[in-house]
Amino acid sequence: MYFQEKAKIMDKEAIKRALRRIAHEIVERNKGIGNVVLIGIRRRGVPLAQRLQKILKEIEGVEVPVGSLDITLYRDDLNLRLDQPQVGKTDINFSIENKDVVLVDDVLYTGRTVRSALDALMDIGRPKTVQLAVLIDRGHRELPIRADYVGKNVPTSRKEQIEVRLEEIDGVDEVVIGEWKED
Amino acid sequence: MWKKKDLIGIEELSKEEIELIVETAVNMKDILKRPIKKVPTLRGRTICTLFYEPSTRTRSSFELAAKYLSADTISIATSTSSVQKGETLLDTVKTLEAMGIDLFIIRHSASGVPSFIAKNVRAGVINAGDGMHEHPTQALLDVFSVYEKKGRLDGLKIAIIGDIFHSRVARSNIYAWNKLGSEVIVCGPPTLIPPYIESLNVKVTYNLDEAIEDADVIYVLRLQLERQKKGLFPTLREYHMLYGVNSERIEKAKKDVLVMHPGPMNRGVEISSEVADSLISVINEQVTNGVAVRMALLYLMLGGKGDEDTV
């Protein structure tokens, strides 16, 4: 199997602009960021949350707490999978009690990851609100979940794959669309 | 990536598999620190503990690990089961498997029983101690405990003290530390050291001071009083004088040495209370880590085995 790229849909600048817009929307919707905390869903949600934190600091002068959430143990498809996801680290060293939590992820697809993340969050504490920020919404929801902040809506077919690549993990900032093909 | 249906012994594990278990346990331990110690990972899976020998910590540790991962558990006490009516071991296991058990955790006084069961059932089997053979989960939790304190697993010197002959824990630990690239030295009365133990790539000494010199870990074994009917050493008092780990002896050891014991302890025999309750002792943490390591194993063995890959 190999990944055949069809098009680049976002470059470094586009990602930067999208995150900046999302940051402004977070400030506007929450009337400031005094009660906001950011939690990135591992793996690529985490660097995105860290970038949002930086932008929010530039805009408002306040550093909001950032945590990372690993949802492996909350997945509802574990017994359907042949491969076994490695359990990662959840690192939230602040209270989320009564906070406005902004969950951050790279791609919103079926909604199952977000559902798992919601379950995981509720086991850690009881936030006042939970909002969802994603860089890409590619549609095909299987659960009644929608994002509050979207970097870019990308209509896709189920066969297609969206790959978000970030400098912190992949060494490059870009979003590409493509398909997995047989060798 | 974990591929095994069963865990019978450390001997069959690779270095990478041991490291994967330790790595997974690190994250499992975080769950134990939360106010809500439960995740839905193994919902719908059923685990059976089948203990033909008495046990408090191993069995409750497995049961709690299963419950924290939301698996259902049943526990068969052989003293009140059909074993007493003469049912064979294999029939008992097959009957339980027919009721939908996904994983058996078996302890037996005869070496080889978990391996025999594993070959005859579709469900997974974990060896929770078989005779004088192996006790793999104990060794794994020991490895994890050392990793937590020392931050590494290779290049260490591990001194295992006491009744090596009867100890499945010692055997599993020897396999584990050898695979991880650490040095093992065993020490005890000559009657409690099995012949040809050097073939397992360990050094032997009958002198306790020599064993603990430069050791990073002093692993004290329980003197298995129930297996000492043959008079393998003169008296408990003499045993303590020669092989008991007490503060006097610890003074000669490295400053950052760790003292470990698989429990239950015979205080004043193989270890003094002063040492057991001291700051260099990680005995209580071993118990907590036992739950984390068993959670890691249950996840690796039961999480994610289906017929098709759906993301």
Tab-separated table of C-alpha atoms in Angstrom:
chain	number	residue	atom	x	y	z
A	1	MET	CA	0.000	0.000	0.000
A	2	TYR	CA	1.193	3.508	-0.744
A	3	PHE	CA	-0.273	6.973	-0.323
A	4	GLN	CA	-0.941	8.785	-3.588
A	5	GLU	CA	-1.231	12.502	-3.073
A	6	LYS	CA	-3.866	14.286	-5.174
A	7	ALA	CA	-3.590	17.859	-4.007
A	8	LYS	CA	-2.163	20.083	-1.358
A	9	ILE	CA	-5.089	21.870	0.233
A	10	MET	CA	-3.250	23.962	2.811
A	11	ASP	CA	0.304	25.229	3.068
A	12	LYS	CA	2.171	26.712	6.011
A	13	GLU	CA	0.639	30.160	5.562
A	14	ALA	CA	-2.893	28.830	5.178
A	15	ILE	CA	-2.556	26.780	8.390
A	16	LYS	CA	-1.245	29.845	10.200
A	17	ARG	CA	-4.145	31.993	8.976
A	18	ALA	CA	-6.710	29.358	9.892
A	19	LEU	CA	-5.355	29.014	13.429
A	20	ARG	CA	-5.267	32.783	13.858
A	21	ARG	CA	-8.933	33.010	12.839
A	22	ILE	CA	-9.875	30.164	15.204
A	23	ALA	CA	-8.038	31.926	18.052
A	24	HIS	CA	-10.021	35.122	17.424
A	25	GLU	CA	-13.255	33.133	17.353
A	26	ILE	CA	-12.363	31.479	20.682
A	27	VAL	CA	-11.803	34.899	22.280
A	28	GLU	CA	-15.034	36.278	20.841
A	29	ARG	CA	-17.223	33.342	21.742
A	30	ASN	CA	-15.939	33.070	25.302
A	31	LYS	CA	-15.831	36.852	25.811
A	32	GLY	CA	-12.138	36.676	26.698
A	33	ILE	CA	-10.037	33.697	27.629
A	34	GLY	CA	-9.973	33.929	31.415
A	35	ASN	CA	-11.811	30.654	31.850
A	36	VAL	CA	-10.514	28.866	28.746
A	37	VAL	CA	-8.185	25.847	28.719
A	38	LEU	CA	-6.923	24.073	25.604
A	39	ILE	CA	-6.661	20.305	25.360
A	40	GLY	CA	-5.109	18.717	22.291
A	41	ILE	CA	-6.085	15.216	21.243
A	42	ARG	CA	-2.931	13.194	20.673
A	43	ARG	CA	-0.995	13.296	18.540
A	44	ARG	CA	-1.493	16.179	16.107
A	45	GLY	CA	-4.084	17.971	18.189
A	46	VAL	CA	-1.388	18.703	20.759
A	47	PRO	CA	0.939	20.887	18.649
A	48	LEU	CA	-2.133	22.623	17.217
A	49	ALA	CA	-3.315	23.422	20.757
A	50	GLN	CA	0.163	24.725	21.618
A	51	ARG	CA	0.127	26.981	18.560
A	52	LEU	CA	-3.321	28.293	19.508
A	53	GLN	CA	-1.975	29.036	22.986
A	54	LYS	CA	0.803	31.172	21.462
A	55	ILE	CA	-1.597	33.099	19.223
A	56	LEU	CA	-4.015	33.656	22.113
A	57	LYS	CA	-1.138	35.075	24.143
A	58	GLU	CA	-0.321	37.487	21.331
A	59	ILE	CA	-3.945	38.607	21.068
A	60	GLU	CA	-4.946	38.738	24.736
A	61	GLY	CA	-1.658	38.696	26.621
A	62	VAL	CA	-2.761	35.702	28.692
A	63	GLU	CA	-1.222	32.241	28.612
A	64	VAL	CA	-4.006	29.667	28.762
A	65	PRO	CA	-3.169	26.193	30.108
A	66	VAL	CA	-2.559	23.466	27.514
A	67	GLY	CA	-2.937	19.743	28.081
A	68	SER	CA	-2.805	16.618	25.971
A	69	LEU	CA	-5.348	13.835	25.911
A	70	ASP	CA	-4.753	10.275	24.755
A	71	ILE	CA	-8.000	8.542	23.856
A	72	THR	CA	-6.724	5.045	23.070
A	73	LEU	CA	-8.313	3.507	26.151
A	74	TYR	CA	-11.666	5.103	25.300
A	75	ARG	CA	-11.944	3.944	21.682
A	76	ASP	CA	-15.108	2.026	20.870
A	77	ASP	CA	-13.536	0.131	17.981
A	78	LEU	CA	-10.723	-1.655	19.819
A	79	ASN	CA	-12.272	-5.077	19.410
A	80	LEU	CA	-12.800	-4.460	15.688
A	81	ARG	CA	-9.199	-3.648	15.011
A	82	LEU	CA	-6.432	-6.020	14.070
A	83	ASP	CA	-3.761	-3.532	14.899
A	84	GLN	CA	-3.483	-2.300	18.406
A	85	PRO	CA	-2.930	1.367	19.106
A	86	GLN	CA	-0.165	2.059	21.555
A	87	VAL	CA	-1.387	3.764	24.698
A	88	GLY	CA	-0.049	7.303	24.932
A	89	LYS	CA	0.251	9.753	27.748
A	90	THR	CA	-2.539	11.976	28.969
A	91	ASP	CA	-0.950	15.063	30.429
A	92	ILE	CA	-3.378	17.519	31.984
A	93	ASN	CA	-1.718	19.034	35.024
A	94	PHE	CA	-4.458	21.552	35.802
A	95	SER	CA	-8.066	21.261	36.893
A	96	ILE	CA	-10.706	21.311	34.179
A	97	GLU	CA	-13.467	21.680	36.756
A	98	ASN	CA	-15.896	24.409	35.642
A	99	LYS	CA	-13.579	25.495	32.811
A	100	ASP	CA	-14.421	26.239	29.187
A	101	VAL	CA	-12.458	23.440	27.579
A	102	VAL	CA	-11.519	23.769	23.924
A	103	LEU	CA	-10.701	20.327	22.520
A	104	VAL	CA	-8.321	20.582	19.592
A	105	ASP	CA	-7.784	17.990	16.856
A	106	ASP	CA	-6.411	17.961	13.328
A	107	VAL	CA	-9.202	16.243	11.381
A	108	LEU	CA	-12.886	15.754	12.198
A	109	TYR	CA	-14.278	12.717	10.366
A	110	THR	CA	-16.713	10.161	11.832
A	111	GLY	CA	-16.871	11.901	15.211
A	112	ARG	CA	-15.840	8.774	17.127
A	113	THR	CA	-12.530	10.196	18.269
A	114	VAL	CA	-14.308	13.241	19.674
A	115	ARG	CA	-16.886	11.064	21.423
A	116	SER	CA	-14.039	9.104	23.042
A	117	ALA	CA	-12.340	12.342	24.014
A	118	LEU	CA	-15.549	13.572	25.662
A	119	ASP	CA	-15.765	10.356	27.698
A	120	ALA	CA	-12.117	10.669	28.704
A	121	LEU	CA	-12.594	14.310	29.731
A	122	MET	CA	-15.623	13.535	31.881
A	123	ASP	CA	-13.561	10.976	33.800
A	124	ILE	CA	-11.008	13.646	34.589
A	125	GLY	CA	-13.398	16.376	35.728
A	126	ARG	CA	-16.561	18.323	35.002
A	127	PRO	CA	-15.944	21.234	32.654
A	128	LYS	CA	-18.439	24.102	32.323
A	129	THR	CA	-18.453	23.767	28.531
A	130	VAL	CA	-16.588	21.718	25.983
A	131	GLN	CA	-15.962	23.254	22.574
A	132	LEU	CA	-14.323	21.627	19.599
A	133	ALA	CA	-11.720	23.171	17.309
A	134	VAL	CA	-10.440	21.278	14.259
A	135	LEU	CA	-8.133	22.240	11.439
A	136	ILE	CA	-10.047	20.198	8.851
A	137	ASP	CA	-13.664	19.030	8.787
A	138	ARG	CA	-13.948	16.350	6.112
A	139	GLY	CA	-17.561	15.309	6.752
A	140	HIS	CA	-18.965	11.727	6.963
A	141	ARG	CA	-20.126	11.978	10.551
A	142	GLU	CA	-21.421	8.806	12.204
A	143	LEU	CA	-22.389	10.562	15.433
A	144	PRO	CA	-24.221	13.839	16.152
A	145	ILE	CA	-21.051	15.862	16.686
A	146	ARG	CA	-20.048	19.150	15.073
A	147	ALA	CA	-17.092	21.446	15.503
A	148	ASP	CA	-17.398	24.936	16.968
A	149	TYR	CA	-14.281	26.169	15.171
A	150	VAL	CA	-13.181	24.855	11.763
A	151	GLY	CA	-10.010	25.826	9.918
A	152	LYS	CA	-11.225	24.515	6.577
A	153	ASN	CA	-14.166	22.444	5.387
A	154	VAL	CA	-13.007	19.838	2.871
A	155	PRO	CA	-15.700	17.727	1.212
A	156	THR	CA	-14.201	14.261	0.643
A	157	SER	CA	-15.197	10.813	-0.519
A	158	ARG	CA	-14.803	7.960	1.969
A	159	LYS	CA	-11.990	6.522	-0.137
A	160	GLU	CA	-9.960	9.661	0.239
A	161	GLN	CA	-7.598	10.375	3.056
A	162	ILE	CA	-6.630	13.697	4.589
A	163	GLU	CA	-3.117	13.976	5.932
A	164	VAL	CA	-2.280	16.848	8.208
A	165	ARG	CA	1.474	17.233	8.554
A	166	LEU	CA	2.899	19.490	11.214
A	167	GLU	CA	6.436	20.679	11.705
A	168	GLU	CA	6.605	19.434	15.298
A	169	ILE	CA	5.888	15.839	14.246
A	170	ASP	CA	6.409	15.568	10.491
A	171	GLY	CA	8.932	18.329	9.863
A	172	VAL	CA	6.640	20.220	7.477
A	173	ASP	CA	3.418	22.248	7.695
A	174	GLU	CA	0.876	21.148	5.078
A	175	VAL	CA	-2.455	19.445	4.541
A	176	VAL	CA	-2.781	17.072	1.608
A	177	ILE	CA	-5.578	14.969	0.183
A	178	GLY	CA	-4.902	11.613	-1.416
A	179	GLU	CA	-5.757	7.937	-1.544
A	180	TRP	CA	-4.182	4.697	-0.351
A	181	LYS	CA	-3.443	2.508	-3.373
A	182	GLU	CA	-2.425	-1.130	-3.709
A	183	ASP	CA	1.168	-1.684	-4.842
B	1	MET	CA	3.119	-4.598	18.697
B	2	TRP	CA	1.895	-7.511	20.836
B	3	LYS	CA	1.197	-10.742	18.940
B	4	LYS	CA	0.994	-13.433	21.633
B	5	LYS	CA	-2.174	-15.226	22.727
B	6	ASP	CA	-0.664	-16.254	26.049
B	7	LEU	CA	1.936	-15.207	28.573
B	8	ILE	CA	3.497	-18.297	30.078
B	9	GLY	CA	6.941	-17.056	31.004
B	10	ILE	CA	9.534	-14.333	30.599
B	11	GLU	CA	11.767	-16.870	28.866
B	12	GLU	CA	9.645	-16.615	25.712
B	13	LEU	CA	9.458	-12.809	25.642
B	14	SER	CA	11.753	-10.605	23.617
B	15	LYS	CA	13.480	-7.535	25.026
B	16	GLU	CA	11.162	-5.384	22.875
B	17	GLU	CA	8.057	-7.078	24.273
B	18	ILE	CA	9.205	-6.480	27.845
B	19	GLU	CA	9.878	-2.832	26.994
B	20	LEU	CA	6.436	-2.479	25.376
B	21	ILE	CA	4.775	-3.778	28.546
B	22	VAL	CA	6.783	-1.369	30.707
B	23	GLU	CA	6.006	1.555	28.391
B	24	THR	CA	2.290	0.740	28.416
B	25	ALA	CA	2.340	0.357	32.214
B	26	VAL	CA	3.746	3.870	32.620
B	27	ASN	CA	0.569	5.260	31.066
B	28	MET	CA	-1.683	2.804	32.900
B	29	LYS	CA	-0.280	4.017	36.205
B	30	ASP	CA	-1.653	7.488	35.438
B	31	ILE	CA	-5.162	6.011	35.558
B	32	LEU	CA	-4.504	4.719	39.079
B	33	LYS	CA	-3.782	8.270	40.204
B	34	ARG	CA	-7.104	9.646	38.990
B	35	PRO	CA	-10.180	10.115	41.157
B	36	ILE	CA	-12.142	7.921	38.717
B	37	LYS	CA	-9.953	4.867	38.271
B	38	LYS	CA	-11.836	3.361	35.365
B	39	VAL	CA	-11.626	3.399	31.577
B	40	PRO	CA	-13.987	1.588	29.198
B	41	THR	CA	-11.259	-0.175	27.205
B	42	LEU	CA	-12.138	-3.832	27.830
B	43	ARG	CA	-15.911	-3.483	28.141
B	44	GLY	CA	-17.560	-6.756	27.193
B	45	ARG	CA	-14.472	-8.896	27.809
B	46	THR	CA	-14.525	-11.543	30.516
B	47	ILE	CA	-11.548	-12.630	32.556
B	48	CYS	CA	-11.404	-15.625	34.877
B	49	THR	CA	-8.905	-16.066	37.682
B	50	LEU	CA	-8.379	-19.739	38.431
B	51	PHE	CA	-6.110	-20.182	41.438
B	52	TYR	CA	-5.160	-23.655	42.622
B	53	GLU	CA	-2.835	-22.142	45.219
B	54	PRO	CA	-3.607	-19.468	47.798
B	55	SER	CA	-2.878	-15.865	46.870
B	56	THR	CA	-3.989	-12.439	48.016
B	57	ARG	CA	-1.958	-9.904	46.141
B	58	THR	CA	-1.592	-11.511	42.725
B	59	ARG	CA	-5.252	-12.394	42.418
B	60	SER	CA	-6.643	-9.120	43.718
B	61	SER	CA	-4.118	-7.238	41.600
B	62	PHE	CA	-5.323	-9.006	38.447
B	63	GLU	CA	-8.968	-8.537	39.384
B	64	LEU	CA	-8.558	-4.828	40.059
B	65	ALA	CA	-6.567	-4.376	36.861
B	66	ALA	CA	-9.402	-6.020	34.924
B	67	LYS	CA	-12.061	-3.945	36.677
B	68	TYR	CA	-10.199	-0.665	36.101
B	69	LEU	CA	-10.276	-1.514	32.386
B	70	SER	CA	-14.024	-2.350	32.618
B	71	ALA	CA	-13.682	-6.081	31.943
B	72	ASP	CA	-15.962	-8.498	33.778
B	73	THR	CA	-14.236	-10.901	36.110
B	74	ILE	CA	-15.050	-14.165	37.790
B	75	SER	CA	-12.897	-15.822	40.321
B	76	ILE	CA	-12.907	-19.560	40.876
B	77	ALA	CA	-11.824	-20.756	44.294
B	78	THR	CA	-10.893	-24.372	43.708
B	79	SER	CA	-11.806	-25.354	47.248
B	80	THR	CA	-15.507	-24.721	46.521
B	81	SER	CA	-15.606	-25.721	42.841
B	82	SER	CA	-16.266	-28.960	40.998
B	83	VAL	CA	-12.551	-29.675	41.219
B	84	GLN	CA	-13.503	-31.177	44.571
B	85	LYS	CA	-15.871	-33.575	42.777
B	86	GLY	CA	-13.002	-34.917	40.725
B	87	GLU	CA	-13.421	-32.826	37.571
B	88	THR	CA	-10.185	-32.627	35.621
B	89	LEU	CA	-8.395	-29.343	35.268
B	90	LEU	CA	-8.895	-29.252	31.523
B	91	ASP	CA	-12.632	-30.000	31.829
B	92	THR	CA	-12.987	-27.159	34.329
B	93	VAL	CA	-11.271	-24.752	31.967
B	94	LYS	CA	-13.213	-25.972	28.907
B	95	THR	CA	-16.488	-25.567	30.800
B	96	LEU	CA	-15.606	-22.015	31.730
B	97	GLU	CA	-14.460	-21.246	28.199
B	98	ALA	CA	-17.824	-22.429	26.889
B	99	MET	CA	-19.397	-19.753	29.071
B	100	GLY	CA	-17.487	-17.085	27.154
B	101	ILE	CA	-14.251	-16.465	29.032
B	102	ASP	CA	-11.734	-14.493	26.932
B	103	LEU	CA	-8.728	-14.873	29.214
B	104	PHE	CA	-7.705	-17.235	32.005
B	105	ILE	CA	-5.287	-16.262	34.731
B	106	ILE	CA	-3.963	-19.474	36.233
B	107	ARG	CA	-1.899	-20.280	39.279
B	108	HIS	CA	-0.968	-23.873	40.012
B	109	SER	CA	1.517	-25.672	42.219
B	110	ALA	CA	2.655	-27.836	39.297
B	111	SER	CA	5.051	-26.356	36.747
B	112	GLY	CA	3.726	-26.430	33.205
B	113	VAL	CA	-0.013	-26.297	33.950
B	114	PRO	CA	-0.657	-22.847	32.356
B	115	SER	CA	1.277	-23.915	29.277
B	116	PHE	CA	-0.776	-27.124	29.001
B	117	ILE	CA	-4.047	-25.204	29.337
B	118	ALA	CA	-2.921	-22.590	26.809
B	119	LYS	CA	-2.361	-25.282	24.186
B	120	ASN	CA	-5.853	-26.656	24.694
B	121	VAL	CA	-8.073	-23.567	24.748
B	122	ARG	CA	-8.780	-20.733	22.328
B	123	ALA	CA	-8.875	-18.165	25.115
B	124	GLY	CA	-5.713	-16.439	26.243
B	125	VAL	CA	-3.825	-17.678	29.283
B	126	ILE	CA	-1.626	-15.765	31.708
B	127	ASN	CA	0.595	-17.695	34.057
B	128	ALA	CA	0.142	-16.264	37.556
B	129	GLY	CA	2.785	-18.591	38.984
B	130	ASP	CA	3.322	-22.286	38.254
B	131	GLY	CA	5.261	-24.450	40.680
B	132	MET	CA	8.958	-23.672	40.630
B	133	HIS	CA	8.836	-22.605	36.971
B	134	GLU	CA	7.918	-18.935	36.412
B	135	HIS	CA	5.918	-15.996	37.740
B	136	PRO	CA	6.181	-13.635	34.772
B	137	THR	CA	3.911	-10.820	35.939
B	138	GLN	CA	5.872	-10.478	39.178
B	139	ALA	CA	9.106	-10.082	37.214
B	140	LEU	CA	7.449	-7.546	34.898
B	141	LEU	CA	6.233	-5.431	37.798
B	142	ASP	CA	9.713	-5.620	39.324
B	143	VAL	CA	11.253	-4.448	36.069
B	144	PHE	CA	8.729	-1.613	35.862
B	145	SER	CA	9.444	-0.578	39.478
B	146	VAL	CA	13.179	-0.407	38.798
B	147	TYR	CA	12.573	1.550	35.581
B	148	GLU	CA	10.511	4.108	37.505
B	149	LYS	CA	13.294	4.676	40.022
B	150	LYS	CA	16.401	4.312	37.877
B	151	GLY	CA	15.080	5.519	34.512
B	152	ARG	CA	16.795	2.678	32.664
B	153	LEU	CA	16.884	-1.094	32.499
B	154	ASP	CA	20.322	-1.975	31.208
B	155	GLY	CA	23.720	-1.832	32.820
B	156	LEU	CA	22.332	-2.434	36.313
B	157	LYS	CA	23.520	-4.915	38.873
B	158	ILE	CA	20.719	-6.916	40.439
B	159	ALA	CA	21.415	-9.042	43.516
B	160	ILE	CA	18.784	-11.699	44.208
B	161	ILE	CA	19.031	-12.969	47.766
B	162	GLY	CA	17.543	-16.022	49.436
B	163	ASP	CA	15.742	-19.171	48.444
B	164	ILE	CA	16.614	-19.259	44.760
B	165	PHE	CA	15.886	-22.977	44.544
B	166	HIS	CA	12.146	-22.822	45.213
B	167	SER	CA	11.587	-19.417	43.662
B	168	ARG	CA	9.711	-18.980	40.396
B	169	VAL	CA	10.031	-15.231	41.007
B	170	ALA	CA	13.834	-15.500	40.956
B	171	ARG	CA	13.768	-17.513	37.746
B	172	SER	CA	11.506	-15.000	35.946
B	173	ASN	CA	13.611	-12.091	37.212
B	174	ILE	CA	16.817	-13.734	36.010
B	175	TYR	CA	15.360	-14.177	32.521
B	176	ALA	CA	14.071	-10.609	32.449
B	177	TRP	CA	17.246	-8.860	33.612
B	178	ASN	CA	19.422	-10.956	31.348
B	179	LYS	CA	17.326	-10.027	28.329
B	180	LEU	CA	17.429	-6.359	29.267
B	181	GLY	CA	21.215	-6.329	29.503
B	182	SER	CA	21.693	-6.102	33.254
B	183	GLU	CA	23.918	-8.248	35.425
B	184	VAL	CA	22.424	-10.717	37.918
B	185	ILE	CA	24.104	-12.157	40.972
B	186	VAL	CA	22.339	-14.704	43.156
B	187	CYS	CA	23.107	-15.354	46.790
B	188	GLY	CA	21.804	-17.767	49.426
B	189	PRO	CA	22.724	-20.850	51.423
B	190	PRO	CA	24.289	-23.500	49.144
B	191	THR	CA	21.325	-25.809	49.822
B	192	LEU	CA	18.930	-23.192	48.417
B	193	ILE	CA	20.882	-22.465	45.239
B	194	PRO	CA	20.051	-24.919	42.445
B	195	PRO	CA	22.979	-26.693	40.778
B	196	TYR	CA	23.962	-25.446	37.301
B	197	ILE	CA	22.275	-22.060	37.955
B	198	GLU	CA	25.312	-20.480	36.250
B	199	SER	CA	23.942	-21.811	32.973
B	200	LEU	CA	21.258	-19.084	33.251
B	201	ASN	CA	24.037	-16.509	32.937
B	202	VAL	CA	24.174	-15.458	36.574
B	203	LYS	CA	26.995	-15.160	39.072
B	204	VAL	CA	26.727	-17.093	42.319
B	205	THR	CA	27.983	-16.191	45.749
B	206	TYR	CA	27.275	-17.561	49.195
B	207	ASN	CA	28.413	-14.362	50.853
B	208	LEU	CA	25.740	-11.699	51.303
B	209	ASP	CA	28.169	-8.787	51.674
B	210	GLU	CA	29.806	-9.710	48.400
B	211	ALA	CA	26.425	-9.904	46.658
B	212	ILE	CA	25.205	-6.494	47.726
B	213	GLU	CA	28.480	-4.694	47.086
B	214	ASP	CA	27.912	-2.353	44.109
B	215	ALA	CA	24.378	-3.684	43.612
B	216	ASP	CA	21.814	-1.232	42.216
B	217	VAL	CA	18.965	-3.449	43.363
B	218	ILE	CA	18.809	-5.869	46.288
B	219	TYR	CA	15.978	-8.248	45.595
B	220	VAL	CA	15.075	-10.172	48.734
B	221	LEU	CA	13.106	-13.358	48.259
B	222	ARG	CA	10.612	-14.754	50.712
B	223	LEU	CA	11.880	-17.752	52.593
B	224	GLN	CA	9.204	-20.239	51.592
B	225	LEU	CA	8.667	-21.750	55.008
B	226	GLU	CA	5.941	-24.037	53.647
B	227	ARG	CA	8.515	-25.676	51.358
B	228	GLN	CA	11.264	-26.048	53.980
B	229	LYS	CA	10.270	-29.327	55.529
B	230	LYS	CA	13.474	-31.017	54.357
B	231	GLY	CA	15.751	-29.061	56.696
B	232	LEU	CA	17.689	-27.188	54.041
B	233	PHE	CA	19.126	-24.803	56.651
B	234	PRO	CA	19.528	-25.155	60.428
B	235	THR	CA	17.421	-22.381	62.019
B	236	LEU	CA	15.623	-19.171	61.086
B	237	ARG	CA	17.898	-17.298	63.482
B	238	GLU	CA	20.990	-18.547	61.720
B	239	TYR	CA	19.432	-17.768	58.351
B	240	HIS	CA	18.815	-14.200	59.415
B	241	MET	CA	22.362	-13.841	60.717
B	242	LEU	CA	23.896	-15.017	57.465
B	243	TYR	CA	21.409	-13.967	54.793
B	244	GLY	CA	19.015	-11.503	56.431
B	245	VAL	CA	19.052	-8.037	54.853
B	246	ASN	CA	19.260	-5.558	57.743
B	247	SER	CA	20.431	-1.960	58.180
B	248	GLU	CA	23.951	-3.017	59.134
B	249	ARG	CA	24.344	-4.737	55.807
B	250	ILE	CA	22.646	-1.930	53.873
B	251	GLU	CA	25.235	0.522	55.199
B	252	LYS	CA	27.819	-1.278	53.072
B	253	ALA	CA	25.682	-1.006	49.935
B	254	LYS	CA	25.438	1.828	47.396
B	255	LYS	CA	23.688	4.961	48.634
B	256	ASP	CA	21.008	4.823	45.927
B	257	VAL	CA	20.370	1.093	46.186
B	258	LEU	CA	16.769	-0.117	45.917
B	259	VAL	CA	15.447	-2.859	48.170
B	260	MET	CA	12.679	-5.001	46.727
B	261	HIS	CA	10.639	-7.965	47.930
B	262	PRO	CA	7.802	-9.764	46.134
B	263	GLY	CA	5.866	-10.234	49.396
B	264	PRO	CA	4.512	-11.498	51.635
B	265	MET	CA	7.496	-10.789	53.887
B	266	ASN	CA	8.797	-12.772	56.832
B	267	ARG	CA	9.924	-9.761	58.844
B	268	GLY	CA	13.000	-10.468	60.922
B	269	VAL	CA	13.907	-13.498	58.802
B	270	GLU	CA	14.950	-12.568	55.250
B	271	ILE	CA	14.510	-8.816	55.817
B	272	SER	CA	14.420	-6.624	58.904
B	273	SER	CA	11.482	-4.296	59.508
B	274	GLU	CA	13.841	-1.347	59.584
B	275	VAL	CA	14.932	-1.996	56.011
B	276	ALA	CA	11.491	-3.036	54.776
B	277	ASP	CA	9.981	0.251	55.968
B	278	SER	CA	12.908	2.472	55.013
B	279	LEU	CA	13.135	5.040	52.235
B	280	ILE	CA	15.233	2.779	49.999
B	281	SER	CA	12.498	0.139	50.061
B	282	VAL	CA	10.079	0.114	47.129
B	283	ILE	CA	8.066	-2.822	48.421
B	284	ASN	CA	4.762	-0.957	48.656
B	285	GLU	CA	5.242	0.648	45.268
B	286	GLN	CA	5.797	-2.801	43.803
B	287	VAL	CA	2.237	-3.627	44.839
B	288	THR	CA	0.784	-0.529	43.126
B	289	ASN	CA	2.935	-1.147	40.073
B	290	GLY	CA	1.611	-4.702	39.952
B	291	VAL	CA	-1.832	-3.344	39.088
B	292	ALA	CA	-0.427	-1.015	36.404
B	293	VAL	CA	1.626	-3.779	34.786
B	294	ARG	CA	-1.296	-6.192	34.798
B	295	MET	CA	-3.518	-3.513	33.240
B	296	ALA	CA	-0.892	-3.086	30.529
B	297	LEU	CA	-0.817	-6.819	29.878
B	298	LEU	CA	-4.593	-7.183	29.793
B	299	TYR	CA	-4.792	-4.294	27.353
B	300	LEU	CA	-2.079	-5.736	25.132
B	301	MET	CA	-3.611	-9.214	25.175
B	302	LEU	CA	-7.298	-8.331	24.876
B	303	GLY	CA	-7.402	-4.889	23.286
B	304	GLY	CA	-7.758	-4.947	19.540
B	305	LYS	CA	-8.149	-8.393	18.058
B	306	GLY	CA	-10.767	-8.618	15.375
B	307	ASP	CA	-11.352	-9.919	11.884
B	308	GLU	CA	-11.075	-6.689	10.004
B	309	ASP	CA	-9.384	-3.390	10.374
B	310	THR	CA	-11.805	-0.503	10.683
B	311	VAL	CA	-10.630	2.969	11.551
